[in-house]
Coordinates of C-alpha atoms in Angstrom, one line a residue:
M25 CA 27.5 2.4 11.5
K26 CA 26.6 -1.2 10.8
A27 CA 22.9 -2.0 11.2
G28 CA 21.9 -5.2 13.1
L29 CA 21.3 -6.7 16.5
F30 CA 23.8 -6.4 19.3
N31 CA 25.2 -9.7 20.7
K32 CA 24.0 -8.5 24.1
T33 CA 21.4 -6.0 25.1
K34 CA 22.8 -2.7 26.4
Y35 CA 21.1 -1.2 29.4
C36 CA 21.5 2.5 30.3
I37 CA 20.0 4.5 33.2
A38 CA 18.0 7.4 31.7
G39 CA 17.6 9.9 34.4
D40 CA 16.0 9.1 37.8
Q41 CA 12.9 7.5 36.3
G42 CA 14.0 5.7 33.1
L43 CA 15.8 2.6 31.9
L44 CA 16.8 2.4 28.3
A45 CA 17.4 -1.0 26.6
E46 CA 19.3 -0.9 23.3
Y47 CA 19.0 -3.9 21.0
G48 CA 20.9 -2.9 17.9
E49 CA 22.0 -0.2 15.5
G50 CA 20.4 1.4 12.5
V51 CA 17.1 1.2 10.6
D52 CA 16.9 -2.6 10.7
P53 CA 13.6 -4.7 10.7
T54 CA 15.2 -7.4 12.8
V55 CA 16.2 -5.0 15.5
N56 CA 12.8 -3.3 15.4
T57 CA 11.1 -6.7 15.7
K58 CA 13.1 -7.4 18.8
V59 CA 12.0 -4.0 20.2
R60 CA 8.3 -4.6 19.5
T61 CA 8.4 -8.1 20.9
M62 CA 9.9 -6.9 24.1
A63 CA 7.5 -4.0 24.3
R64 CA 4.5 -6.2 23.8
S65 CA 5.7 -8.7 26.4
M66 CA 6.5 -6.0 28.9
K67 CA 3.0 -4.6 28.6
E68 CA 1.5 -8.1 29.0
N69 CA 3.8 -8.8 32.0
R70 CA 4.0 -5.3 33.4
P71 CA 6.3 -5.2 36.5
K72 CA 5.3 -3.3 39.6
G73 CA 6.2 0.4 39.3
V74 CA 6.4 0.6 35.5
V75 CA 4.6 3.7 34.3
E76 CA 5.2 3.8 30.6
I77 CA 6.8 1.6 27.9
I78 CA 8.1 3.5 24.8
P79 CA 9.4 1.5 21.8
T80 CA 11.6 3.3 19.2
Y81 CA 13.6 2.2 16.1
R82 CA 16.2 0.2 18.1
S83 CA 15.5 0.7 21.8
L84 CA 12.9 0.5 24.5
L85 CA 12.5 3.1 27.2
I86 CA 10.9 2.0 30.5
V87 CA 9.6 4.9 32.6
Y88 CA 9.1 3.8 36.2
D89 CA 8.1 5.1 39.7
P90 CA 11.3 5.2 41.7
G91 CA 9.3 4.8 44.9
M92 CA 8.1 1.4 43.7
T93 CA 11.1 -0.1 41.8
N94 CA 14.6 0.7 40.5
P95 CA 16.6 0.2 37.3
Y96 CA 18.4 -2.9 38.6
I97 CA 15.3 -4.8 39.3
L98 CA 13.9 -3.9 35.9
E99 CA 17.1 -4.9 34.1
N100 CA 17.0 -8.3 35.7
F101 CA 13.3 -8.7 34.9
M102 CA 13.9 -7.7 31.3
S103 CA 16.9 -9.9 30.9
E104 CA 14.9 -13.0 32.1
L105 CA 12.0 -12.0 29.9
E106 CA 14.3 -11.7 26.8
K107 CA 15.6 -15.2 27.4
R108 CA 12.1 -16.7 27.6
L109 CA 11.1 -14.9 24.3
Q110 CA 14.0 -16.2 22.2
G111 CA 12.6 -17.5 18.9
E112 CA 9.1 -16.1 19.5
S113 CA 7.6 -14.6 16.4
V114 CA 5.6 -11.3 16.3
P115 CA 2.0 -11.3 14.9
P116 CA 1.7 -10.5 11.2
S117 CA 1.6 -6.8 10.3
N118 CA -1.7 -5.1 9.4
V119 CA -1.5 -3.3 6.1
I120 CA -3.2 0.1 6.1
E121 CA -3.8 1.7 2.7
I122 CA -3.5 5.5 2.6
P123 CA -4.7 7.4 -0.4
V124 CA -2.4 10.2 -1.6
C125 CA -2.7 13.0 -4.1
Y126 CA 0.8 13.5 -5.4
G127 CA 2.5 16.7 -6.7
K128 CA 1.1 20.2 -7.5
S129 CA 0.1 22.1 -4.3
Y130 CA -0.3 18.8 -2.4
G131 CA 3.4 17.9 -2.9
P132 CA 5.4 21.1 -3.6
D133 CA 8.8 19.3 -3.4
I134 CA 8.1 16.4 -5.7
E135 CA 10.1 18.1 -8.5
I136 CA 13.1 18.4 -6.2
V137 CA 12.9 14.7 -5.3
A138 CA 12.7 13.9 -9.0
R139 CA 15.6 16.2 -10.0
I140 CA 17.9 15.0 -7.2
N141 CA 17.3 11.3 -8.1
K142 CA 17.3 11.9 -11.9
V143 CA 13.8 10.5 -12.4
T144 CA 10.5 11.9 -13.6
I145 CA 7.6 13.0 -11.4
D146 CA 5.6 9.9 -12.6
D147 CA 8.6 7.8 -11.6
V148 CA 8.5 9.3 -8.1
I149 CA 4.8 8.5 -7.7
K150 CA 5.2 5.0 -9.1
I151 CA 8.2 4.1 -6.9
H152 CA 6.8 5.6 -3.8
S153 CA 3.4 3.9 -4.1
E154 CA 4.5 0.4 -5.1
S155 CA 6.1 -0.5 -1.7
E156 CA 4.8 -1.5 1.7
Y157 CA 6.4 0.5 4.5
L158 CA 7.0 -0.8 8.0
I159 CA 6.1 1.6 10.8
Y160 CA 9.2 1.5 12.9
M161 CA 7.9 4.0 15.5
V162 CA 5.3 6.6 16.1
G163 CA 6.4 10.0 17.5
F164 CA 7.8 13.5 16.9
T165 CA 4.1 14.8 16.8
P166 CA 1.0 12.8 17.8
G167 CA 0.6 9.9 15.3
F168 CA 3.6 10.7 13.0
P169 CA 4.7 7.3 11.5
F170 CA 8.4 6.8 10.8
L171 CA 8.5 4.5 7.8
G172 CA 11.3 2.2 6.6
G173 CA 11.6 0.6 3.3
L174 CA 12.0 3.6 1.0
S175 CA 13.6 2.8 -2.4
E176 CA 17.2 4.1 -2.8
K177 CA 15.9 5.7 -6.0
L178 CA 14.1 8.3 -3.9
F179 CA 16.6 9.1 -1.1
T180 CA 16.5 12.9 -0.7
P181 CA 18.0 15.1 2.0
R182 CA 15.8 17.2 4.3
L183 CA 15.2 20.8 3.5
E184 CA 18.0 23.1 4.5
T185 CA 15.5 25.4 6.3
P186 CA 12.5 23.6 7.8
R187 CA 9.0 25.0 7.2
L188 CA 7.2 26.6 10.1
K189 CA 4.0 25.0 9.0
V190 CA 3.5 21.7 7.2
P191 CA -0.1 21.0 6.3
K192 CA -1.9 18.2 8.0
G193 CA -1.8 15.0 5.9
S194 CA 1.4 15.9 4.0
V195 CA 3.5 12.9 2.8
G196 CA 7.2 13.6 2.9
I197 CA 10.7 12.1 2.4
A198 CA 13.8 12.7 4.5
N199 CA 17.0 10.9 3.5
N200 CA 16.1 7.1 3.6
Q201 CA 12.7 7.5 5.3
T202 CA 9.2 8.5 4.4
G203 CA 6.3 9.5 6.6
V204 CA 3.0 11.4 7.0
Y205 CA 2.3 14.5 9.0
P206 CA -1.0 13.7 10.9
I207 CA -1.4 17.2 12.2
E208 CA -0.1 20.6 11.1
S209 CA 3.3 21.2 12.5
P210 CA 6.8 22.5 11.7
G211 CA 8.9 20.1 9.6
G212 CA 11.8 19.8 7.2
W213 CA 10.9 16.8 5.1
Q214 CA 10.5 17.1 1.3
L215 CA 6.7 17.1 0.6
I216 CA 5.6 14.9 -2.3
G217 CA 1.9 14.5 -1.7
K218 CA -1.0 14.7 0.7
T219 CA -3.6 12.4 2.1
P220 CA -7.2 13.5 2.9
L221 CA -7.5 10.9 5.7
N222 CA -7.8 12.1 9.3
L223 CA -5.0 9.9 10.6
F224 CA -5.1 11.2 14.2
D225 CA -8.2 12.1 16.1
P226 CA -8.0 12.2 19.9
N227 CA -11.9 12.0 20.0
R228 CA -11.9 8.5 18.5
S229 CA -11.9 5.5 20.7
N230 CA -8.7 4.5 18.9
P231 CA -7.1 7.9 18.0
L232 CA -4.7 6.4 15.5
L233 CA -5.4 4.3 12.3
Y234 CA -2.1 2.4 12.8
Q235 CA 0.6 1.4 15.3
A236 CA 4.3 0.5 15.3
G237 CA 4.7 -2.8 13.5
D238 CA 1.9 -2.2 11.0
K239 CA 2.7 -1.5 7.3
I240 CA 1.5 1.4 5.2
K241 CA 0.7 1.2 1.5
F242 CA 0.2 4.5 -0.4
K243 CA -2.4 4.6 -3.1
P244 CA -2.2 7.4 -5.7
I245 CA -5.5 9.3 -6.2
T246 CA -6.8 12.2 -8.3
E247 CA -7.6 15.7 -7.0
L248 CA -11.3 15.0 -7.5
K249 CA -11.0 11.8 -5.4
F250 CA -9.0 13.7 -2.7
E251 CA -11.8 16.3 -2.3
E252 CA -14.4 13.5 -2.2
I253 CA -12.7 11.7 0.6
L254 CA -11.9 14.9 2.4
K255 CA -15.6 15.8 2.5
K256 CA -16.4 12.4 4.1
E257 CA -13.6 12.8 6.6
T258 CA -14.9 16.2 7.8
L259 CA -18.6 15.2 8.3

């Protein structure tokens, strides 16, 4: 599969209340920028009957009320909107720094990642924390950021058998992606560290610390610093 934009957007009917617009293939920042540009513009110019606008890596799902509109009206609207947006740039990404305590009980799979990639544990920490990662989409569980930009030096397959419980705040790697578990949940990613930050809180005015299109930078911290931040987060 070759990553990149399609020459023409592909529209697919998704059930009796959904229209899916596909803009390209693969984990590609150009494709994702197109998705986010269209999502933002659809929210700003929301057509009658649109209930929800859901951006993903390479596509945009429009959920609508079939009593108020239909997929053909929406496809025409989106096609015209896309023409008007040609060449429009997206706002600069916010960079969110996330402190992480790597290894030991915080990252029980870090040795596996190091062994598979024939590097040291210190190398894993250095390589993982020196990049800024684009949030391509948020999903799977509330607030889970799917991050692109992982170095090939750290590509590691998922666990053969997923864990039934992954601790809240765990930072993991799965193939060419990295991400953070904002809540305790099942999961099969290789865990290399943990953040003490409360990334998702439904009681906050803004439940998430980030959104799709932002960038995340991981900052290595000590166990002592982890506990210090954790105490502040639980006050």
